[in-house]
Amino acid sequence: MGEIILKTNDLTVDFKVKKNVFGKADRLSAVHNANIEIKKGEIYGLVGESGCGKTTLANAILGFVPITSGSFEAFGHTIDAKTGAAEWKDARRHMQTVFQDPYSSLNARFTVWQIISEPLYIAGERDERVLCERAAALVEKVGLSLTDLDRYIFEFSGGQRQRIAIARALITNAELIICDEPTSALDVSVHSQICNLLLDLREEFGLTYLFISHNLSLIKHITDHMAVMYLGEILESGATDEIFKNPQSPYTKALMSAILEVNPKEKRERIILSGEARSPINPPNLCRFAGRCGEACELCHNAPLPDFKKIGDDHFARCHLIGKGK
Ligand SMILES: Nc1ncnc2c1ncn2[C@@H]1O[C@H](COP(=O)(O)OP(=O)(O)O)[C@@H](O)[C@H]1O
Ligand code: SF4
Ligand SMILES: [Mg+2]
């Protein structure tokens, strides 16, 4: 692992939403000044509760939603709100996605080989024999058989559909695979099978993953680096094992307490979040977690969230309490 293949620079995505009867547009701050760095060959986890902006961050990188401000660097390109379509397309061809729901993300009218090879078709390959051969080469890699190629998606279980979606993500030899909650819609019994498949394929094809999940146990198990996001803002990031050993943000601690309580050796108690979550619409320039944070002090309600502080070699967090002996 070494070279950085994707780096965001204060990436921000706002959505305009209508609030009042006069139709005045309000700003929904979905992602605010996000900075992540993904190294070649690693699994980078993005974790946080539903609605915190994980998918929007991925969508901004993929060009599915417009960037409001900031930029990202990937595969020799720097992409921002003003980048033209051709440059976007060139950066985008190095990335593919595996979505949360394999029931709705795959075209029910296509056969398996058509679904798997479609990204190659979109990239310009028109020879049906080549498309079919490339799909055949991948279908077994994801644990299905050649006889599945002519079947339709309704004939498969959720886990099998996600395997098809993974084969589809690999067909263009993309280097970065963005997996957005790839196991959330599946039975718990197949979660580990899909995760193990992703790990095996990383080895075999030298892949890098941005792995999005609201499930911190999964993030702990599978990722090398991670970022913890709350209401559009990254509060802690770095090496996954460093963060788990020494979490700094009260929000990270609360998320972790929910999974550590099952370990009887752990002394930590579960932190129940109370209070009201802030609205992402026109948020004030304060810590967005303040309304629910059990450790919030006066500063948290009156002063902007401070910048990231270095906690360890590969660990950063932002919170008013850091360095204050708490
Ligand atoms: N196209 C959109 N228009 C307006 N608001 C959106 C849009 N997409 C997402 N949002 C809002 O942005 C916030 C982040 O959503 P999302 O990125 O889907 O979160 P997550 O993936 O972490 O669950 C939410 O408040 C959501 O309602
Ligand atoms: S800045 Fe304040 S409100 Fe925000 S996480 Fe830290 S202590 Fe809690
Ligand atoms: Mg999402």
Tab-separated table of N, CA, C and O in Angstrom, residues 227-296:
chain	number	residue	atom	x	y	z
A	227	ALA	N	-13.205	6.760	8.097
A	227	ALA	CA	-13.625	8.107	8.508
A	227	ALA	C	-14.998	7.978	9.136
A	227	ALA	O	-15.842	7.215	8.657
A	228	VAL	N	-15.198	8.710	10.229
A	228	VAL	CA	-16.486	8.692	10.928
A	228	VAL	C	-17.203	9.996	10.588
A	228	VAL	O	-16.670	11.081	10.803
A	229	MET	N	-18.414	9.852	10.080
A	229	MET	CA	-19.134	11.023	9.582
A	229	MET	C	-20.394	11.271	10.406
A	229	MET	O	-21.081	10.313	10.770
A	230	TYR	N	-20.665	12.512	10.705
A	230	TYR	CA	-21.910	12.859	11.394
A	230	TYR	C	-22.532	14.072	10.716
A	230	TYR	O	-21.902	15.131	10.639
A	231	LEU	N	-23.740	13.905	10.242
A	231	LEU	CA	-24.494	14.992	9.612
A	231	LEU	C	-23.631	15.815	8.639
A	231	LEU	O	-23.548	17.036	8.752
A	232	GLY	N	-22.989	15.111	7.745
A	232	GLY	CA	-22.246	15.765	6.672
A	232	GLY	C	-20.810	16.103	6.991
A	232	GLY	O	-20.059	16.531	6.118
A	233	GLU	N	-20.418	15.905	8.253
A	233	GLU	CA	-19.077	16.341	8.654
A	233	GLU	C	-18.246	15.142	9.131
A	233	GLU	O	-18.746	14.319	9.905
A	234	ILE	N	-17.000	15.062	8.684
A	234	ILE	CA	-16.123	14.002	9.192
A	234	ILE	C	-15.572	14.471	10.539
A	234	ILE	O	-15.032	15.574	10.650
A	235	LEU	N	-15.723	13.638	11.561
A	235	LEU	CA	-15.291	14.008	12.916
A	235	LEU	C	-14.010	13.291	13.325
A	235	LEU	O	-13.302	13.751	14.218
A	236	GLU	N	-13.729	12.153	12.710
A	236	GLU	CA	-12.526	11.406	13.086
A	236	GLU	C	-12.104	10.557	11.892
A	236	GLU	O	-12.955	10.027	11.174
A	237	SER	N	-10.795	10.434	11.678
A	237	SER	CA	-10.338	9.594	10.564
A	237	SER	C	-8.942	9.078	10.849
A	237	SER	O	-8.228	9.611	11.704
A	238	GLY	N	-8.571	8.029	10.131
A	238	GLY	CA	-7.228	7.475	10.301
A	238	GLY	C	-7.234	5.968	10.187
A	238	GLY	O	-8.168	5.372	9.626
A	239	ALA	N	-6.168	5.348	10.724
A	239	ALA	CA	-6.052	3.893	10.668
A	239	ALA	C	-7.138	3.284	11.550
A	239	ALA	O	-7.325	3.706	12.695
A	240	THR	N	-7.828	2.293	11.005
A	240	THR	CA	-8.965	1.706	11.724
A	240	THR	C	-8.550	1.180	13.095
A	240	THR	O	-9.229	1.423	14.093
A	241	ASP	N	-7.402	0.473	13.181
A	241	ASP	CA	-7.042	-0.088	14.490
A	241	ASP	C	-6.677	1.011	15.486
A	241	ASP	O	-6.985	0.912	16.672
A	242	GLU	N	-6.082	2.102	15.014
A	242	GLU	CA	-5.768	3.211	15.948
A	242	GLU	C	-7.049	3.840	16.484
A	242	GLU	O	-7.152	4.158	17.671
A	243	ILE	N	-8.013	4.038	15.611
A	243	ILE	CA	-9.275	4.648	16.048
A	243	ILE	C	-9.998	3.733	17.040
A	243	ILE	O	-10.526	4.183	18.053
A	244	PHE	N	-9.989	2.434	16.760
A	244	PHE	CA	-10.670	1.516	17.683
A	244	PHE	C	-9.962	1.414	19.029
A	244	PHE	O	-10.599	1.229	20.058
A	245	LYS	N	-8.635	1.560	19.019
A	245	LYS	CA	-7.899	1.490	20.294
A	245	LYS	C	-8.116	2.751	21.126
A	245	LYS	O	-8.160	2.709	22.339
A	246	ASN	N	-8.255	3.889	20.436
A	246	ASN	CA	-8.224	5.146	21.172
A	246	ASN	C	-9.175	6.173	20.548
A	246	ASN	O	-8.745	7.232	20.079
A	247	PRO	N	-10.480	5.866	20.524
A	247	PRO	CA	-11.407	6.804	19.884
A	247	PRO	C	-11.411	8.143	20.614
A	247	PRO	O	-11.301	8.177	21.841
A	248	GLN	N	-11.537	9.239	19.869
A	248	GLN	CA	-11.464	10.571	20.470
A	248	GLN	C	-12.787	11.311	20.433
A	248	GLN	O	-13.161	11.966	21.392
A	249	SER	N	-13.464	11.250	19.310
A	249	SER	CA	-14.707	12.002	19.208
A	249	SER	C	-15.775	11.317	20.058
A	249	SER	O	-15.949	10.093	19.979
A	250	PRO	N	-16.533	12.077	20.856
A	250	PRO	CA	-17.634	11.466	21.604
A	250	PRO	C	-18.604	10.711	20.689
A	250	PRO	O	-19.206	9.724	21.114
A	251	TYR	N	-18.729	11.158	19.456
A	251	TYR	CA	-19.628	10.444	18.543
A	251	TYR	C	-19.060	9.061	18.198
A	251	TYR	O	-19.775	8.059	18.210
A	252	THR	N	-17.752	9.011	17.904
A	252	THR	CA	-17.129	7.708	17.618
A	252	THR	C	-17.280	6.794	18.837
A	252	THR	O	-17.600	5.613	18.705
A	253	LYS	N	-17.068	7.362	20.021
A	253	LYS	CA	-17.166	6.543	21.245
A	253	LYS	C	-18.585	5.988	21.396
A	253	LYS	O	-18.757	4.837	21.784
A	254	ALA	N	-19.562	6.819	21.087
A	254	ALA	CA	-20.955	6.348	21.213
A	254	ALA	C	-21.231	5.216	20.229
A	254	ALA	O	-21.823	4.198	20.586
A	255	LEU	N	-20.767	5.378	18.991
A	255	LEU	CA	-20.972	4.306	18.011
A	255	LEU	C	-20.292	3.023	18.468
A	255	LEU	O	-20.833	1.932	18.360
A	256	MET	N	-19.083	3.167	18.995
A	256	MET	CA	-18.317	1.990	19.408
A	256	MET	C	-18.929	1.315	20.625
A	256	MET	O	-18.894	0.101	20.746
A	257	SER	N	-19.478	2.109	21.515
A	257	SER	CA	-20.034	1.514	22.737
A	257	SER	C	-21.145	0.530	22.388
A	257	SER	O	-21.374	-0.436	23.088
A	258	ALA	N	-21.813	0.783	21.281
A	258	ALA	CA	-22.910	-0.094	20.895
A	258	ALA	C	-22.407	-1.458	20.456
A	258	ALA	O	-23.118	-2.454	20.564
A	259	ILE	N	-21.180	-1.537	19.967
A	259	ILE	CA	-20.694	-2.867	19.551
A	259	ILE	C	-19.779	-3.492	20.600
A	259	ILE	O	-19.652	-4.691	20.671
A	260	LEU	N	-19.161	-2.675	21.462
A	260	LEU	CA	-18.231	-3.241	22.431
A	260	LEU	C	-18.942	-3.904	23.600
A	260	LEU	O	-18.382	-4.740	24.283
A	261	GLU	N	-20.212	-3.536	23.830
A	261	GLU	CA	-20.886	-4.096	24.999
A	261	GLU	C	-21.041	-5.615	24.914
A	261	GLU	O	-21.211	-6.273	25.921
A	262	VAL	N	-20.936	-6.166	23.713
A	262	VAL	CA	-21.068	-7.624	23.611
A	262	VAL	C	-19.805	-8.343	24.080
A	262	VAL	O	-19.794	-9.542	24.268
A	263	ASN	N	-18.703	-7.600	24.270
A	263	ASN	CA	-17.474	-8.211	24.748
A	263	ASN	C	-17.397	-8.039	26.276
A	263	ASN	O	-17.192	-6.936	26.765
A	264	PRO	N	-17.540	-9.135	27.033
A	264	PRO	CA	-17.598	-9.005	28.492
A	264	PRO	C	-16.314	-8.454	29.092
A	264	PRO	O	-16.339	-7.919	30.200
A	265	LYS	N	-15.180	-8.560	28.374
A	265	LYS	CA	-13.918	-8.053	28.930
A	265	LYS	C	-13.837	-6.528	28.859
A	265	LYS	O	-13.057	-5.897	29.545
A	266	GLU	N	-14.641	-5.950	27.956
A	266	GLU	CA	-14.607	-4.505	27.809
A	266	GLU	C	-15.354	-3.836	28.955
A	266	GLU	O	-16.465	-4.215	29.287
A	267	LYS	N	-14.720	-2.835	29.523
A	267	LYS	CA	-15.342	-2.156	30.670
A	267	LYS	C	-16.312	-1.045	30.201
A	267	LYS	O	-17.104	-0.553	30.951
A	268	ARG	N	-16.169	-0.659	28.915
A	268	ARG	CA	-16.960	0.492	28.467
A	268	ARG	C	-18.455	0.222	28.514
A	268	ARG	O	-18.890	-0.888	28.222
A	269	GLU	N	-19.207	1.238	28.851
A	269	GLU	CA	-20.652	1.080	28.871
A	269	GLU	C	-21.257	1.665	27.617
A	269	GLU	O	-20.702	2.580	27.025
A	270	ARG	N	-22.395	1.143	27.275
A	270	ARG	CA	-23.052	1.667	26.088
A	270	ARG	C	-23.500	3.110	26.315
A	270	ARG	O	-24.081	3.436	27.345
A	271	ILE	N	-23.183	3.974	25.344
A	271	ILE	CA	-23.583	5.384	25.456
A	271	ILE	C	-24.867	5.546	24.653
A	271	ILE	O	-24.892	5.298	23.446
A	272	ILE	N	-25.923	5.885	25.346
A	272	ILE	CA	-27.195	6.087	24.649
A	272	ILE	C	-27.280	7.555	24.243
A	272	ILE	O	-27.168	8.450	25.083
A	273	LEU	N	-27.450	7.795	22.954
A	273	LEU	CA	-27.541	9.183	22.487
A	273	LEU	C	-28.944	9.714	22.713
A	273	LEU	O	-29.929	9.098	22.294
A	274	SER	N	-29.021	10.821	23.425
A	274	SER	CA	-30.340	11.431	23.597
A	274	SER	C	-30.276	12.834	22.992
A	274	SER	O	-29.292	13.195	22.347
A	275	GLY	N	-31.280	13.624	23.236
A	275	GLY	CA	-31.276	14.981	22.671
A	275	GLY	C	-31.695	14.942	21.218
A	275	GLY	O	-31.866	13.875	20.629
A	276	GLU	N	-31.835	16.111	20.665
A	276	GLU	CA	-32.362	16.184	19.310
A	276	GLU	C	-31.257	16.389	18.282
A	276	GLU	O	-30.353	17.218	18.499
A	277	ALA	N	-31.330	15.616	17.212
A	277	ALA	CA	-30.337	15.799	16.143
A	277	ALA	C	-30.600	17.135	15.453
A	277	ALA	O	-31.748	17.543	15.289
A	278	ARG	N	-29.503	17.809	15.080
A	278	ARG	CA	-29.654	19.053	14.315
A	278	ARG	C	-30.237	18.749	12.947
A	278	ARG	O	-30.041	17.663	12.422
A	279	SER	N	-30.863	19.733	12.371
A	279	SER	CA	-31.325	19.580	10.992
A	279	SER	C	-30.145	19.872	10.064
A	279	SER	O	-29.335	20.760	10.348
A	280	PRO	N	-30.040	19.152	8.955
A	280	PRO	CA	-28.973	19.468	7.996
A	280	PRO	C	-29.286	20.716	7.168
A	280	PRO	O	-28.490	21.138	6.348
A	281	ILE	N	-30.487	21.300	7.405
A	281	ILE	CA	-30.873	22.477	6.613
A	281	ILE	C	-30.340	23.747	7.291
A	281	ILE	O	-30.602	23.983	8.471
A	282	ASN	N	-29.579	24.509	6.541
A	282	ASN	CA	-28.952	25.752	7.038
A	282	ASN	C	-28.305	25.560	8.413
A	282	ASN	O	-28.606	26.315	9.355
A	283	PRO	N	-27.430	24.557	8.593
A	283	PRO	CA	-26.878	24.324	9.939
A	283	PRO	C	-25.979	25.473	10.369
A	283	PRO	O	-25.270	26.060	9.538
A	284	PRO	N	-25.987	25.816	11.673
A	284	PRO	CA	-25.080	26.870	12.143
A	284	PRO	C	-23.645	26.365	12.110
A	284	PRO	O	-23.407	25.151	12.070
A	285	ASN	N	-22.700	27.289	12.141
A	285	ASN	CA	-21.290	26.904	12.081
A	285	ASN	C	-20.787	26.471	13.466
A	285	ASN	O	-19.974	27.144	14.093
A	286	LEU	N	-21.335	25.346	13.937
A	286	LEU	CA	-20.983	24.775	15.245
A	286	LEU	C	-20.846	23.273	15.041
A	286	LEU	O	-21.197	22.762	13.975
A	287	CYS	N	-20.362	22.573	16.065
A	287	CYS	CA	-20.317	21.112	15.945
A	287	CYS	C	-21.735	20.593	15.722
A	287	CYS	O	-22.649	20.888	16.502
A	288	ARG	N	-21.908	19.805	14.678
A	288	ARG	CA	-23.260	19.366	14.324
A	288	ARG	C	-23.788	18.301	15.286
A	288	ARG	O	-24.972	17.971	15.267
A	289	PHE	N	-22.888	17.761	16.104
A	289	PHE	CA	-23.285	16.704	17.038
A	289	PHE	C	-23.714	17.293	18.386
A	289	PHE	O	-24.205	16.564	19.263
A	290	ALA	N	-23.558	18.593	18.565
A	290	ALA	CA	-23.709	19.204	19.901
A	290	ALA	C	-25.049	18.885	20.584
A	290	ALA	O	-25.073	18.624	21.783
A	291	GLY	N	-26.138	18.835	19.822
A	291	GLY	CA	-27.442	18.599	20.428
A	291	GLY	C	-27.590	17.223	21.066
A	291	GLY	O	-28.449	17.012	21.918
A	292	ARG	N	-26.764	16.267	20.634
A	292	ARG	CA	-26.894	14.900	21.152
A	292	ARG	C	-25.680	14.465	21.967
A	292	ARG	O	-25.647	13.355	22.474
A	293	CYS	N	-24.694	15.320	22.048
A	293	CYS	CA	-23.415	14.908	22.657
A	293	CYS	C	-23.479	15.045	24.178
A	293	CYS	O	-23.728	16.138	24.699
A	294	GLY	N	-23.215	13.950	24.863
A	294	GLY	CA	-23.246	13.965	26.321
A	294	GLY	C	-22.084	14.738	26.926
A	294	GLY	O	-22.088	15.046	28.114
A	295	GLU	N	-21.075	15.050	26.136
A	295	GLU	CA	-19.893	15.744	26.673
A	295	GLU	C	-19.818	17.202	26.232
A	295	GLU	O	-18.817	17.875	26.449
A	296	ALA	N	-20.865	17.662	25.583
A	296	ALA	CA	-20.821	19.035	25.033
A	296	ALA	C	-20.603	20.076	26.139
A	296	ALA	O	-21.178	19.980	27.218
